[in-house]
PDB file of C-alpha atoms in Angstrom:
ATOM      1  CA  UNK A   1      -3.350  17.701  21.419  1.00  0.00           C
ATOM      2  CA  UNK A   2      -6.889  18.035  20.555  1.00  0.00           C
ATOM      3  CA  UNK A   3      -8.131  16.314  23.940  1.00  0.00           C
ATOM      4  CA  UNK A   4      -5.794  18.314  26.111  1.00  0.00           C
ATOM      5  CA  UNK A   5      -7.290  21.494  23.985  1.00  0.00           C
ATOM      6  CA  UNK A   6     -10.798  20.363  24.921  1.00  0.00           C
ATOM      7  CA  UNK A   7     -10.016  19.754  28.749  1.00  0.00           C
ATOM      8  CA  UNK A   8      -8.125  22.368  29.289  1.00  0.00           C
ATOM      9  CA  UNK A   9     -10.599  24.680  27.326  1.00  0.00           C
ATOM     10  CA  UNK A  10     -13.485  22.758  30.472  1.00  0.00           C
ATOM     11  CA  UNK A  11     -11.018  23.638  33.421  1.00  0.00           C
ATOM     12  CA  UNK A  12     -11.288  27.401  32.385  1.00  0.00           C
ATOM     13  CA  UNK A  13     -15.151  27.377  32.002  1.00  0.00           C
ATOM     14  CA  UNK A  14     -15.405  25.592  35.368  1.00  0.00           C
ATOM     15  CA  UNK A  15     -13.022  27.868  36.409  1.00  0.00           C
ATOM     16  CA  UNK A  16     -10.303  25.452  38.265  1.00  0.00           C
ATOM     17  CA  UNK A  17      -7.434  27.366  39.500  1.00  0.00           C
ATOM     18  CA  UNK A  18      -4.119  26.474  41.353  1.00  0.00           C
ATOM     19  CA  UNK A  19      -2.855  27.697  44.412  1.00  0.00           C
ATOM     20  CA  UNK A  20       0.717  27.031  42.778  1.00  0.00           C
ATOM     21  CA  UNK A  21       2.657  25.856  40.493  1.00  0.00           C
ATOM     22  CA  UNK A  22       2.735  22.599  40.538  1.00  0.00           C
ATOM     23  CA  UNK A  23       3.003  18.554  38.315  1.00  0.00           C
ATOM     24  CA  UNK A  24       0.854  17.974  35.321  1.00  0.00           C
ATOM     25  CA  UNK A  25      -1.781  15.302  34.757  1.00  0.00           C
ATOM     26  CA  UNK A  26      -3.340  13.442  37.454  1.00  0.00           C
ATOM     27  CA  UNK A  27      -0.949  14.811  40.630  1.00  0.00           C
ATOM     28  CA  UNK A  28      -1.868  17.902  39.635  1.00  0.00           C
ATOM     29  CA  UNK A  29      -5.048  17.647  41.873  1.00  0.00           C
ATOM     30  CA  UNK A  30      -2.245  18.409  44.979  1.00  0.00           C
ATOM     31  CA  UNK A  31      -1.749  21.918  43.872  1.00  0.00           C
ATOM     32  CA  UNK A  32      -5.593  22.337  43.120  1.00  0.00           C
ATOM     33  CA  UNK A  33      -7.876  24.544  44.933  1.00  0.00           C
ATOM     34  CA  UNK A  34     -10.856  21.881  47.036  1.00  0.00           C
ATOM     35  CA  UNK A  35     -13.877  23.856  45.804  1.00  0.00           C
ATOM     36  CA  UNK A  36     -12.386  22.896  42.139  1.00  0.00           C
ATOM     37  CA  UNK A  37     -11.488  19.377  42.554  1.00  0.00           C
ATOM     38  CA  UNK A  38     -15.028  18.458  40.668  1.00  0.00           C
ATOM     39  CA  UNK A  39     -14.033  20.774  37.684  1.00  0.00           C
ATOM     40  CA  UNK A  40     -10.282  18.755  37.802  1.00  0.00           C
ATOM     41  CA  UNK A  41     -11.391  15.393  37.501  1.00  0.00           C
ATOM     42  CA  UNK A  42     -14.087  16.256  34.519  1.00  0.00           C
ATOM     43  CA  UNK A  43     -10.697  18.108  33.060  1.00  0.00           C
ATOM     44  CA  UNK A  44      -8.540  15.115  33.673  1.00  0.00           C
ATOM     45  CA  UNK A  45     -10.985  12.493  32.123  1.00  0.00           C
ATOM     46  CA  UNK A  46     -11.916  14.391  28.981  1.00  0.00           C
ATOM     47  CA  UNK A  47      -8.496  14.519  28.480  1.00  0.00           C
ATOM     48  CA  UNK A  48      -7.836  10.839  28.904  1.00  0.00           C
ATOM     49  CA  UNK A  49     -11.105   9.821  26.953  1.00  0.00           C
ATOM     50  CA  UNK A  50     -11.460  12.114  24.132  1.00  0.00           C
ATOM     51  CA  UNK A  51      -7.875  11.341  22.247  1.00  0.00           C
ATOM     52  CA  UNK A  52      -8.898   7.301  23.080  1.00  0.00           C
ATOM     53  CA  UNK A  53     -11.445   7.851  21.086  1.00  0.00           C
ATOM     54  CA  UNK A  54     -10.244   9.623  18.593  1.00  0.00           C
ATOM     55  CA  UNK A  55      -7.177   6.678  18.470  1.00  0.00           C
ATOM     56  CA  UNK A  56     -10.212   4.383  17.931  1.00  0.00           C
ATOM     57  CA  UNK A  57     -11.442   6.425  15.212  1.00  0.00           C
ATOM     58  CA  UNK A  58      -8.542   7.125  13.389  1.00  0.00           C
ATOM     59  CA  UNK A  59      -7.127   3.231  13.383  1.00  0.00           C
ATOM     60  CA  UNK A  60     -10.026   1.999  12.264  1.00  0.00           C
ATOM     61  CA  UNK A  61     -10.160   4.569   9.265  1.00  0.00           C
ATOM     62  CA  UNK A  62      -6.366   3.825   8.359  1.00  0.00           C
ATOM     63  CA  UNK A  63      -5.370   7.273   9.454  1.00  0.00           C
ATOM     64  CA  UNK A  64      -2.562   5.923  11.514  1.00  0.00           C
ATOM     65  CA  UNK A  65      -1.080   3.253   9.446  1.00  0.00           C
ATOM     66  CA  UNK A  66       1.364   5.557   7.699  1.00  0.00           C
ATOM     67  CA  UNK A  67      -0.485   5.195   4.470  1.00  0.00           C
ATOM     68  CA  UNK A  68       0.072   6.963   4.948  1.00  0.00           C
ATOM     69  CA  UNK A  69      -1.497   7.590   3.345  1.00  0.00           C
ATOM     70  CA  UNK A  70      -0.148   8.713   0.651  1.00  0.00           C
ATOM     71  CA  UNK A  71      -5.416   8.541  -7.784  1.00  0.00           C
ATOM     72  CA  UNK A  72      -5.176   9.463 -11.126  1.00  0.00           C
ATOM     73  CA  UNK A  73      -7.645   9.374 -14.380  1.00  0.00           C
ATOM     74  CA  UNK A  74      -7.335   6.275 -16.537  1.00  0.00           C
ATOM     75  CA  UNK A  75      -6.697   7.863 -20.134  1.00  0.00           C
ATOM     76  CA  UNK A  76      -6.158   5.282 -22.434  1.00  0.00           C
ATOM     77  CA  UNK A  77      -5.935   1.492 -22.858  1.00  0.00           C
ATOM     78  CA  UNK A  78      -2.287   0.531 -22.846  1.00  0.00           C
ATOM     79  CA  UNK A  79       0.050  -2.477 -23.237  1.00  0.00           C
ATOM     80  CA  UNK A  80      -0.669  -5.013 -20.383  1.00  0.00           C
ATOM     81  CA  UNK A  81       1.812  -7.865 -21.776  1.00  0.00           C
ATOM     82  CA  UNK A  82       5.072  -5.387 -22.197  1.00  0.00           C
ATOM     83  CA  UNK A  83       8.377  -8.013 -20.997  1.00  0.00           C
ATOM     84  CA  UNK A  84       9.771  -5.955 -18.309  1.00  0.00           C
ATOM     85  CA  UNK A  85      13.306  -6.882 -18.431  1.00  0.00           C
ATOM     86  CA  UNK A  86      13.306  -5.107 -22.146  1.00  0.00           C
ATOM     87  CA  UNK A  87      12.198  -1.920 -20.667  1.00  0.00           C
ATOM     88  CA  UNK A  88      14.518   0.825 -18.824  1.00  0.00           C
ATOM     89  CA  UNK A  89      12.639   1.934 -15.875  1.00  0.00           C
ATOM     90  CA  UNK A  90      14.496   5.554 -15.863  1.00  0.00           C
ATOM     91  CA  UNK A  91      14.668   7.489 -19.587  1.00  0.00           C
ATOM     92  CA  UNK A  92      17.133  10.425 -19.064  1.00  0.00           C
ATOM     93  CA  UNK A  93      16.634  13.861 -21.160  1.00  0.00           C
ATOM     94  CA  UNK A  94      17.552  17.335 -20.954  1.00  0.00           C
ATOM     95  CA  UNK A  95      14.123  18.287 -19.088  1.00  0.00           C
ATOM     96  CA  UNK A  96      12.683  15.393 -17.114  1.00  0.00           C
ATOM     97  CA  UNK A  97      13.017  11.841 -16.108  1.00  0.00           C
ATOM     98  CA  UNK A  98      10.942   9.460 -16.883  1.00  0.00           C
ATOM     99  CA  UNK A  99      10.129   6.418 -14.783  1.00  0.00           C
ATOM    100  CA  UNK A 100       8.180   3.475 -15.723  1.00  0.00           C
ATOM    101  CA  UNK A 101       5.484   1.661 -13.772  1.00  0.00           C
ATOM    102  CA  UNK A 102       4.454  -2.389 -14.273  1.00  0.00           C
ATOM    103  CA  UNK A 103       1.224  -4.115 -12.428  1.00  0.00           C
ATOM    104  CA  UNK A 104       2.504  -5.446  -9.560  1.00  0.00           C
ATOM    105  CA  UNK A 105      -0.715  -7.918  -9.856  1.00  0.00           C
ATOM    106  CA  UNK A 106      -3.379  -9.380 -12.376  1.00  0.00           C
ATOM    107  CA  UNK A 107      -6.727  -7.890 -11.771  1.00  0.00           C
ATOM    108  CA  UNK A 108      -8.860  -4.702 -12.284  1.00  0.00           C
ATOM    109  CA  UNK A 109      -7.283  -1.151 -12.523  1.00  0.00           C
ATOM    110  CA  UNK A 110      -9.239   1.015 -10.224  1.00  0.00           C
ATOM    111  CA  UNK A 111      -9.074   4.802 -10.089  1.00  0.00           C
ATOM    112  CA  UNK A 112      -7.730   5.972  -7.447  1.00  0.00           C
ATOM    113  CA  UNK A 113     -10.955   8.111  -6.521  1.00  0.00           C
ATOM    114  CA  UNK A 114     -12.827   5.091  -6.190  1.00  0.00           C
ATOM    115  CA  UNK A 115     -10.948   3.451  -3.799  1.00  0.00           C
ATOM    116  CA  UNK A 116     -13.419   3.238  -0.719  1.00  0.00           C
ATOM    117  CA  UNK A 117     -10.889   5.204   2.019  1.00  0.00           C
ATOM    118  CA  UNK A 118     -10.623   8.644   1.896  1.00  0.00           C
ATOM    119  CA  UNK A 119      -6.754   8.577   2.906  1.00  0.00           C
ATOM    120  CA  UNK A 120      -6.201   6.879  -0.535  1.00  0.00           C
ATOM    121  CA  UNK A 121      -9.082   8.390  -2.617  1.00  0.00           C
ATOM    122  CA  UNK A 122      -8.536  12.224  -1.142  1.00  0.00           C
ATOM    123  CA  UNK A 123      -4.806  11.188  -2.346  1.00  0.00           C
ATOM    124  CA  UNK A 124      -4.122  12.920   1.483  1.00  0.00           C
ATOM    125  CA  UNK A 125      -0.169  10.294   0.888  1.00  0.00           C
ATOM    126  CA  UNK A 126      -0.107  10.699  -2.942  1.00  0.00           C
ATOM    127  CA  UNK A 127      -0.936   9.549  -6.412  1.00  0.00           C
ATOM    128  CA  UNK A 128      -1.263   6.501  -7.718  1.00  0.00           C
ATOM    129  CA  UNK A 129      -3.509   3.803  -8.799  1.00  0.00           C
ATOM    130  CA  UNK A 130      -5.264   0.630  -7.175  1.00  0.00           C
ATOM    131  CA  UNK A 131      -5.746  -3.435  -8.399  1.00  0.00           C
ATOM    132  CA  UNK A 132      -8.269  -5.392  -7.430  1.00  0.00           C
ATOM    133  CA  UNK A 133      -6.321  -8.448  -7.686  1.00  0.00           C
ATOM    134  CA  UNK A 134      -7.085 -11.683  -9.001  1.00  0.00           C
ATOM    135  CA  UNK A 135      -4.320 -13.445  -7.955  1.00  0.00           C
ATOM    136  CA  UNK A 136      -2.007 -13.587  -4.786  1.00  0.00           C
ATOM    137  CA  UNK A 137       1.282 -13.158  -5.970  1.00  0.00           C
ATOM    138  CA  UNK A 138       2.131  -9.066  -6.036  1.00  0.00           C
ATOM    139  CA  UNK A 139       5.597  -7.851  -7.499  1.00  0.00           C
ATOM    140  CA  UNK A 140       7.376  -4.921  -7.497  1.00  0.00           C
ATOM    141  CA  UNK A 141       5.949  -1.683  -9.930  1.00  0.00           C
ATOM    142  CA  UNK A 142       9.110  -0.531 -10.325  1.00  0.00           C
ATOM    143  CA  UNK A 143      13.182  -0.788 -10.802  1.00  0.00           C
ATOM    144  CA  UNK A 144      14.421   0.223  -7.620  1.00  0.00           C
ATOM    145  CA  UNK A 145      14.922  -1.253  -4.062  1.00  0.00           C
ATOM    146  CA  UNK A 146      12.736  -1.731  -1.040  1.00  0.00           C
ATOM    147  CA  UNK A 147      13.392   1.081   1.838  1.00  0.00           C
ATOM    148  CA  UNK A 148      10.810  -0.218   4.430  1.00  0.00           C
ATOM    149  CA  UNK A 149       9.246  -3.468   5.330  1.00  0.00           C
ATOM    150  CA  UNK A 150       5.975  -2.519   7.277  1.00  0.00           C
ATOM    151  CA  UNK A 151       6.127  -4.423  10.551  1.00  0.00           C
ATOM    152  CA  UNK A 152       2.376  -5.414  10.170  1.00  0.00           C
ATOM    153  CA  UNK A 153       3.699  -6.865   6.851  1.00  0.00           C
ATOM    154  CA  UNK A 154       0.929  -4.954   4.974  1.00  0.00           C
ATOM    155  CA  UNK A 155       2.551  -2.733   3.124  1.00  0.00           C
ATOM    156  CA  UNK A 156       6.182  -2.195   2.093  1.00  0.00           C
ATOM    157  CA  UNK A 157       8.156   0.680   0.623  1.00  0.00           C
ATOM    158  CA  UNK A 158      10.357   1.351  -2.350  1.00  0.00           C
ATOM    159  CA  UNK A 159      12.214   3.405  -4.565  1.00  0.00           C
ATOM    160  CA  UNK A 160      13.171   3.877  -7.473  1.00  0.00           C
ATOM    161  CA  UNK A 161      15.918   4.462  -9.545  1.00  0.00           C
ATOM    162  CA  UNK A 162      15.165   8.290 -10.495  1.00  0.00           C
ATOM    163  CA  UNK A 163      14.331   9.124  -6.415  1.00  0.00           C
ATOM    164  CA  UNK A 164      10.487   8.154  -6.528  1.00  0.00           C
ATOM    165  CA  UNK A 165       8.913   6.974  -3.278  1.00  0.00           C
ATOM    166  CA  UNK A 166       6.581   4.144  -3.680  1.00  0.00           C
ATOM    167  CA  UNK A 167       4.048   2.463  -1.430  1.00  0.00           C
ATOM    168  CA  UNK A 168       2.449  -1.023  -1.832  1.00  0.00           C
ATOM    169  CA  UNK A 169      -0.114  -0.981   0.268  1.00  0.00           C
ATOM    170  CA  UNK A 170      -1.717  -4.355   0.484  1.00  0.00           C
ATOM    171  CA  UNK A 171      -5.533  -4.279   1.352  1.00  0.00           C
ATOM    172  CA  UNK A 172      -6.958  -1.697   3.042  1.00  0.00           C
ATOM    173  CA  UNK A 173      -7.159  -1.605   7.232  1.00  0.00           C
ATOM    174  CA  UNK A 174      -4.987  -4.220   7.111  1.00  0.00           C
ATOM    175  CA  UNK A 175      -3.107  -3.201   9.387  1.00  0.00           C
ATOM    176  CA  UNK A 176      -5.090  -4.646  12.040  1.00  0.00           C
ATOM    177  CA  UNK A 177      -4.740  -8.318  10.837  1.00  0.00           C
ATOM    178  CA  UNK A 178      -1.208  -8.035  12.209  1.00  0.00           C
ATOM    179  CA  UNK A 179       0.716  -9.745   9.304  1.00  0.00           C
ATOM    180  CA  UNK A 180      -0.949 -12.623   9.487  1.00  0.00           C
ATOM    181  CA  UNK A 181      -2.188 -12.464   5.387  1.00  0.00           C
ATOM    182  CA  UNK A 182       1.178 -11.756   4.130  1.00  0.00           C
ATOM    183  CA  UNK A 183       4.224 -13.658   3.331  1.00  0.00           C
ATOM    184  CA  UNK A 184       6.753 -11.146   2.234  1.00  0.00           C
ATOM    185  CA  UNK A 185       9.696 -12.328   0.492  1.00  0.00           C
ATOM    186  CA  UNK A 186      12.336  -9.252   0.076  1.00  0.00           C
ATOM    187  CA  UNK A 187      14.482  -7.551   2.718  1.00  0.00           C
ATOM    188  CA  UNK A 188      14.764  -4.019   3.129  1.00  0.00           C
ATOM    189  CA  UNK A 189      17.217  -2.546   0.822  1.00  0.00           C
ATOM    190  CA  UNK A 190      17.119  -5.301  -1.815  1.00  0.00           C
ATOM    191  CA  UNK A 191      17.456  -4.053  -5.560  1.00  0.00           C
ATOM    192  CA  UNK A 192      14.169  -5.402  -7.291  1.00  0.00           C
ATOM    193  CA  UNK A 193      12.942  -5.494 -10.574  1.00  0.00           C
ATOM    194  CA  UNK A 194       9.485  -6.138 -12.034  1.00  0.00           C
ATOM    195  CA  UNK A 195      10.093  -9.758 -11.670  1.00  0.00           C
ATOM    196  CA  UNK A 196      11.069  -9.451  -8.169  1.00  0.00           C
ATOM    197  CA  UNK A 197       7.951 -11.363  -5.882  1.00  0.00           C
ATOM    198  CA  UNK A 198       7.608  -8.662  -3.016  1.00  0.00           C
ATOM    199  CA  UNK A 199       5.190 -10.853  -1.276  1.00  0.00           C
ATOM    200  CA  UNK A 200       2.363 -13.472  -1.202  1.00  0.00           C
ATOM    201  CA  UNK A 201      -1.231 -12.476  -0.219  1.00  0.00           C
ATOM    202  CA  UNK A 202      -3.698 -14.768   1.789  1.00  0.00           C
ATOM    203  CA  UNK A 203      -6.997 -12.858   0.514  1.00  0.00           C
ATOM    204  CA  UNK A 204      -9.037 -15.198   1.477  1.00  0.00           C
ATOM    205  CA  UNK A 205      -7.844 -14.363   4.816  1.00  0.00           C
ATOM    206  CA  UNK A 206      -8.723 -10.845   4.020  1.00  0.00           C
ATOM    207  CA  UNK A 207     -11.947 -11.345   2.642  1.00  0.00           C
ATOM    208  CA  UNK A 208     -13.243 -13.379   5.698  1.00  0.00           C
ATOM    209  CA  UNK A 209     -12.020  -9.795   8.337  1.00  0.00           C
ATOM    210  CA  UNK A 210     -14.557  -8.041   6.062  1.00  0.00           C
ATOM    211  CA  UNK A 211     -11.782  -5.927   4.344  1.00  0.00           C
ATOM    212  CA  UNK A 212     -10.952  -5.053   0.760  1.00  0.00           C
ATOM    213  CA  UNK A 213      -7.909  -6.948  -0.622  1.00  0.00           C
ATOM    214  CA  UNK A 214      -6.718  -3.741  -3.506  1.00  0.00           C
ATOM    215  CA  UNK A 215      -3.422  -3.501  -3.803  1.00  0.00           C
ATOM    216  CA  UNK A 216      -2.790   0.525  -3.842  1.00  0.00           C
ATOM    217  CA  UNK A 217       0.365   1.912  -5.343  1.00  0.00           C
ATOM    218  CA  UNK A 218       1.250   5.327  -4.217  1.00  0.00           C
ATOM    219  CA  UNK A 219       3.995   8.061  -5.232  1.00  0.00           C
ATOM    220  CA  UNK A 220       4.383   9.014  -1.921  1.00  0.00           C
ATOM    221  CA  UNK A 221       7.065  12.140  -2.826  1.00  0.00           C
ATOM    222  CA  UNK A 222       5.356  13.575  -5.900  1.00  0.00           C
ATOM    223  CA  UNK A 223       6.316  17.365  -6.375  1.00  0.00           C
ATOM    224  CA  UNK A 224       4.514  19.809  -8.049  1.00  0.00           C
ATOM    225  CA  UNK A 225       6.078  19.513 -11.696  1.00  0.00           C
ATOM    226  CA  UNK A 226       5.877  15.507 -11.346  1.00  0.00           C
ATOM    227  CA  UNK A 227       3.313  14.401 -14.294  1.00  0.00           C
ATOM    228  CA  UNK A 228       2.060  10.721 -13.743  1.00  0.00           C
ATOM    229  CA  UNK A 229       0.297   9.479 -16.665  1.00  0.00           C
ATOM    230  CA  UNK A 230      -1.897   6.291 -16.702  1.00  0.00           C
ATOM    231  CA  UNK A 231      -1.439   4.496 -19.969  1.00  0.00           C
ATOM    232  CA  UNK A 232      -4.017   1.045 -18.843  1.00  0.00           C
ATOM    233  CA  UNK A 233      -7.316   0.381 -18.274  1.00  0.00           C
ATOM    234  CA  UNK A 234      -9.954  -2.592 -17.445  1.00  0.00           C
ATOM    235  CA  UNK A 235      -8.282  -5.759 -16.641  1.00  0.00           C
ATOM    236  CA  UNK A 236      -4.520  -5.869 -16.235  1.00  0.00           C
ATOM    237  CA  UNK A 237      -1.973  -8.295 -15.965  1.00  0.00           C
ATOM    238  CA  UNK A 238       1.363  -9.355 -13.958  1.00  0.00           C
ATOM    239  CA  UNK A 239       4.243  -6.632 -14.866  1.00  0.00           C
ATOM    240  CA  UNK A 240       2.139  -5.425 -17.761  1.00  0.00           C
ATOM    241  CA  UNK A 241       2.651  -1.407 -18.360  1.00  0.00           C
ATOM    242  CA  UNK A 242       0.162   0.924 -16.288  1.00  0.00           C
ATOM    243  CA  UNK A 243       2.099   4.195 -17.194  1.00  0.00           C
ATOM    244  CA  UNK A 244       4.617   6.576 -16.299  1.00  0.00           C
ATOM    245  CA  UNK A 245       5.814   9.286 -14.037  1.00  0.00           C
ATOM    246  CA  UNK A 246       7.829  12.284 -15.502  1.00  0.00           C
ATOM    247  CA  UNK A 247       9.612  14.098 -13.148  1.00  0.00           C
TER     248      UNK A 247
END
């Protein structure tokens, strides 16, 4: 959209015109005047060039890997060694639900401000947190069940008992590496718990593209009354408590 704005926004400065109606794109030039062939052609290839470019631009930022994409101050330090199988994920009351999130890998909580994309940091898909993991087994934050299995294999999505979208988003433009870091080892629509193994990380791998191996969590359908509360902080470990989301 924004090339064919700029080239058609050329054509009227260079003042092509038609002698009819006539096909789009490049068989257009049929039903173009001969003095404004010249002005065509620049038309034609701004159009072509400028959203290649931007396509460029936008991959290589992570704009178009859905991440979409889709955090939150660190309070307090909280319980990193909670067992998750003693803990319901989804507290009913009168007012709100209340779903709780596990560390779906040891390492360091990062805020999700600091995270160095601006799709994740600008929280442009959601809120969340980040781990910059120590180890390369990552399980699932939540009680729930897994919606989407990314084809690149990078990132996966889930849900969770009370309705909250989740994405794991493994590394960051790692989209490009084309699955080749990650082993996943659920299937879409399988119920998982915090001891449920979503997948198995190569970050060496990672590390040798040049690209950061955090593991991002992201509430991808957060509405306006949703509170998320970070309860962690520092280093973090397997399934240990990060916080919780009151919707």
């Amino acid at each position: 959209m924004i090339g064919s704005g700029i080239a058609g926004m050329i054509s009227t400065i260079l003042g092509v015109r038609a002698l009819s109606i006539g096909v789009g794109g490049l068989p257009g030039i049929l039903a173009i005047r001969p003095q404004n062939y010249l002005g065509f052609i620049i038309s034609v290839v701004v159009a072509i060039i400028v959203p290649f470019l931007l396509t460029l631009f936008m991959a290589k930022r992570g704009i178009m890997a859905r991440e979409g994409a889709q955090v939150a101050d660190i309070e307090t330090a909280g319980n990193n060694t909670t067992e998750s199988t003693s803990i319901a994920a989804a507290v009913p009351d009168d007012d709100f639900v209340e779903e709780i999130i596990f560390s779906p890998v040891d390492g360091q909580l990062t805020r999700m401000e600091d995270i160095d994309d601006p799709v994740f940091s600008q929280k442009l898909m959601g809120d969340g947190f980040a781990v910059k993991p120590t180890s390369n087994k990552v399980y699932s934050p939540i009680f729930g069940k897994v919606t989407n299995i990314f084809d690149s294999k990078h990132a996966i999505g889930l849900e969770t008992e009370g309705g909250v979208e989740v994405l794991v988003h493994m590394g960051l433009e790692t989209v490009e590496l084309k699955g080749r870091p990650f082993d996943i080892k659920v299937s879409e629509r399988e119920e998982i718990t915090p001891d449920t193994l979503l997948a198995e990380v190569n970050l060496d791998m990672i590390k040798e593209d040049n690209k950061a191996t955090d593991i991002i969590i992201v509430f991808t359908n957060m509405k306006d009354n949703t509170e998320w509360k970070i309860t962690a902080d520092g280093m973090i470990k397997t399934k240990g408590t990060i916080g919780d989301l009151k919707l």
